[in-house]
Amino acid sequence: MNHMPRPLTRSDEASHPNSFIAQRAEDTLIELTRIGPRVVGSMANEESAVEFLRAEVAKVESEMSDLLEIEVDVQQASGAYMHWEMVNMYQGIQNVVVKLSEKNSTNENYLLINSHYDSVPGSPGAGDDGSMVVTMLEVMRVIAKSGDPLAHPIVFLFNGAEENPLQASHAFITQHKWAKNCKALINLDSAGSGGREILFQSGPNHPWLMNYYRNVPHPFANTLAEELFQAGYIPSDTDFRIFRDYGGVPGLDMAYIFNGYVYHTKYNRINAFPRASFQHTGDNVLSLARALANAPELDDTAAHSEGHNIFYDFLGWFMIFYTETTSIIVNVVVTLLALLGVGISIYFMSLRSGCSWKGVLLRFSISIAIQFVSLILAIGLALLVALFMDGVDRSMSWFTSSWTIFGLYLAPIVFGLSILPALYLEKTKRDPLGLGFRIQLFMHSHCICLIVIMLTLTGLSIRSAYLIMLCILFDIVALIVNLVTKWHRKAYLFAIAVTVCQILPLVFFTYLCTVALVTLMPMQGRSGSSTNPDMVIAALVWLFSLMFAGFIAPLIMFFRKTRTIVLCFLGITILFIIIAVTNAGFPYKEKTSPQRYSLIHAHRRLHNADGSTRIDESGLYIYPQDRRFGIAKDNIAAIGEAHQVSDFCDEEMFCGMPLYNHRWNKARQYSMWIETSESPEIPTEYPMLVLQDSSELETSAQRRFNFTLAGPSHMGIFINVKNDARILNWSFNDTLIREQAEPPYMVYFSYGLDDSPLEFTIDVETTSTFDTPTLEIGIGGHWVTQDITAIEKLSSYINRFPSYAYIQGWVGTYETWYF
């Protein structure tokens, strides 16, 4: 899992002229991160970063082969689209777009490679996504200098507004002059800092892409990751979705996933990013770029659209992939072979033991029932531990100390899988069917349970059913070996074949489980407070235990003190629960695994219909990003009395709070508001919403309101209707109105270089008259580009949090009016 190639240095360049040089990429990232956080709307992002990229591209051009040519375009665009439940609107955001092609090339089908150079507030963005930006620059340099043939031009898109979210990719694919020519995509992002980049989305419906990925030097890909991501279990999104949904561009989505603890924090620095990761990713992207830029499929990608893929690497050595149709056939064939093998085994048991085949089938049926109940008991015990840990406010004890997962969740699962078979075999020890045969029946029972699960998943079009298929396949191999050698007749010899045939599955599934845990554990620190993260870990451990423990656990039954051994796993669980509730299970550690909060020191002012003010106060909006926010309750209480934000939601539109985006709206039940006597240090004027005019439309019951809005680079526009009015249309993206979504509505607005006032219109229809207000509009202002260390009051509040907490903070305002 952690194997990495040797990073090449500048001294290796002479002997590796056509290779990716990791040290060059690292040096470039050092220079990029010296700019500081690159937030949309800041000078760092809109000027310094753009100048930096243009200078780096100029260096590439200066040493480029005479066979190639470069064209650079800095795009500035405005637009809007729906992002989940909110309108996502942008103005004057930028992309640095570079086209590398053969001189005088007439090919109009391009390869697109994308990463983003902007970062979240307060983060230098070394891993996310500066590492991929410099990887693209180095790949561009190597290809340009080598003069490799490019049947298709390559467009390198350095996008300047991904964190907003995904605005710059939307601007490119819907507006740029080269967008319609982009036929395939390599998207590069990060949800961590280093390690091996994983391919977690492919296509969709373009399996030919895997023919090229299979040849990369360091494959790391899995269908399971794709399905988890697309099902929403990963709290992230990437530009891949925008290119897919708005441009129909098939591609490969790759990202760093290791060390997600520093993702989107101030600790996402160059010193947390290993040089070897550049080499790993650079080798792969360079190989893909060269291959796809000469792929004949780009000339007509629609002709090669053939359905979904199943894909996975084996320990990073090689790739296995096949189509979803092939997968269905394989799963059915494996099922038939397994049923045939189990049937033959039961037949021979009947012959060898002297028991009737009906008697063996009866015992087999009992074994299946016990095994099925054991699987339920195993997951039930694991979830019970998860509920208990959460109930005593000790969830996430594994967040820093991952070793606790063994005792908390693996041990009760093994206990649950083993205790009922152990008791049954103990009660039936005088059964004429030998112990070896009865243990084999439990293995066959587990195989039957897996077949049911696999066929169910296959029927639901869940491609990760291949994992269950592999379990069954290796069990069949062991069964065939035992039948051919007649070891199945011997009390102990059959266990040799079973054990040997489970070595590869054990290694493979342990590899996958470790990758999944390393990925998902840090993500639970930013997945919000509404769900119990221990449930996720318990379910994951059960899933992978299901795949191999069900065949290994029955071998415990050969020992004389079977029940004692099984009860030891229960004892281990109790011991680890005790450890987890002590300081040994404390989940956080400063710098390496911090607890996350978002905080706004805000001033909110809410007006009545007659223009008077009903609320005028300052306070702290605190958004905890994980389940254990109660751990800092004493620190928060020292600031002031905390009120649940959801307490205000029945009285005010969007709770009357400066919600930053739709995620904040979803998390309002667990967010807090603390009134403070000190007003925030707002660096510029408050957002100014001006009603320019209103005019009658087709009837006196319809009116158009014309507004202008000026303010900071990030603002929220909240709109509600009053007194039986409804919105007919507006100048924003019209999806919410067209689909007749219920108000109130949220519009997320940000701008880059173009800070001119936003002009927008809202058309309203009322059943009464316009003498009474028909619209309520709230404006949230967010000064996210400021250095919080320079804001004294905000810093003083942040310093009251525990040292292990990371606070992403800024100052803001929220104001509402009636019209």
mmCIF file with all atom_site columns, N, CA and C in Angstrom, residues 57 262 271 419 575 579:
data_model
loop_
_atom_site.group_PDB
_atom_site.id
_atom_site.type_symbol
_atom_site.label_atom_id
_atom_site.label_alt_id
_atom_site.label_comp_id
_atom_site.label_asym_id
_atom_site.label_entity_id
_atom_site.label_seq_id
_atom_site.pdbx_PDB_ins_code
_atom_site.Cartn_x
_atom_site.Cartn_y
_atom_site.Cartn_z
_atom_site.occupancy
_atom_site.B_iso_or_equiv
_atom_site.pdbx_formal_charge
_atom_site.auth_seq_id
_atom_site.auth_comp_id
_atom_site.auth_asym_id
_atom_site.auth_atom_id
_atom_site.pdbx_PDB_model_num
ATOM 1  N N  . VAL A 1 57  ? 4.676   28.436  -17.629 1.00 0.00 ? 57  VAL A N  1
ATOM 2  C CA . VAL A 1 57  ? 4.400   28.001  -18.998 1.00 0.00 ? 57  VAL A CA 1
ATOM 3  C C  . VAL A 1 57  ? 5.411   28.618  -19.960 1.00 0.00 ? 57  VAL A C  1
ATOM 4  N N  . VAL A 1 262 ? -4.890  16.526  7.106   1.00 0.00 ? 262 VAL A N  1
ATOM 5  C CA . VAL A 1 262 ? -4.448  17.908  6.878   1.00 0.00 ? 262 VAL A CA 1
ATOM 6  C C  . VAL A 1 262 ? -5.199  18.561  5.719   1.00 0.00 ? 262 VAL A C  1
ATOM 7  N N  . ASN A 1 271 ? 5.769   20.495  3.493   1.00 0.00 ? 271 ASN A N  1
ATOM 8  C CA . ASN A 1 271 ? 6.496   19.539  4.339   1.00 0.00 ? 271 ASN A CA 1
ATOM 9  C C  . ASN A 1 271 ? 5.652   18.323  4.711   1.00 0.00 ? 271 ASN A C  1
ATOM 10 N N  . ILE A 1 419 ? -19.323 -17.777 17.737  1.00 0.00 ? 419 ILE A N  1
ATOM 11 C CA . ILE A 1 419 ? -19.918 -18.305 18.967  1.00 0.00 ? 419 ILE A CA 1
ATOM 12 C C  . ILE A 1 419 ? -21.047 -19.291 18.695  1.00 0.00 ? 419 ILE A C  1
ATOM 13 N N  . LEU A 1 575 ? -12.075 -5.153  26.796  1.00 0.00 ? 575 LEU A N  1
ATOM 14 C CA . LEU A 1 575 ? -10.822 -4.482  27.154  1.00 0.00 ? 575 LEU A CA 1
ATOM 15 C C  . LEU A 1 575 ? -10.612 -3.220  26.321  1.00 0.00 ? 575 LEU A C  1
ATOM 16 N N  . ILE A 1 579 ? -10.257 0.770   27.228  1.00 0.00 ? 579 ILE A N  1
ATOM 17 C CA . ILE A 1 579 ? -9.130  1.595   26.775  1.00 0.00 ? 579 ILE A CA 1
ATOM 18 C C  . ILE A 1 579 ? -9.630  2.820   26.018  1.00 0.00 ? 579 ILE A C  1
#
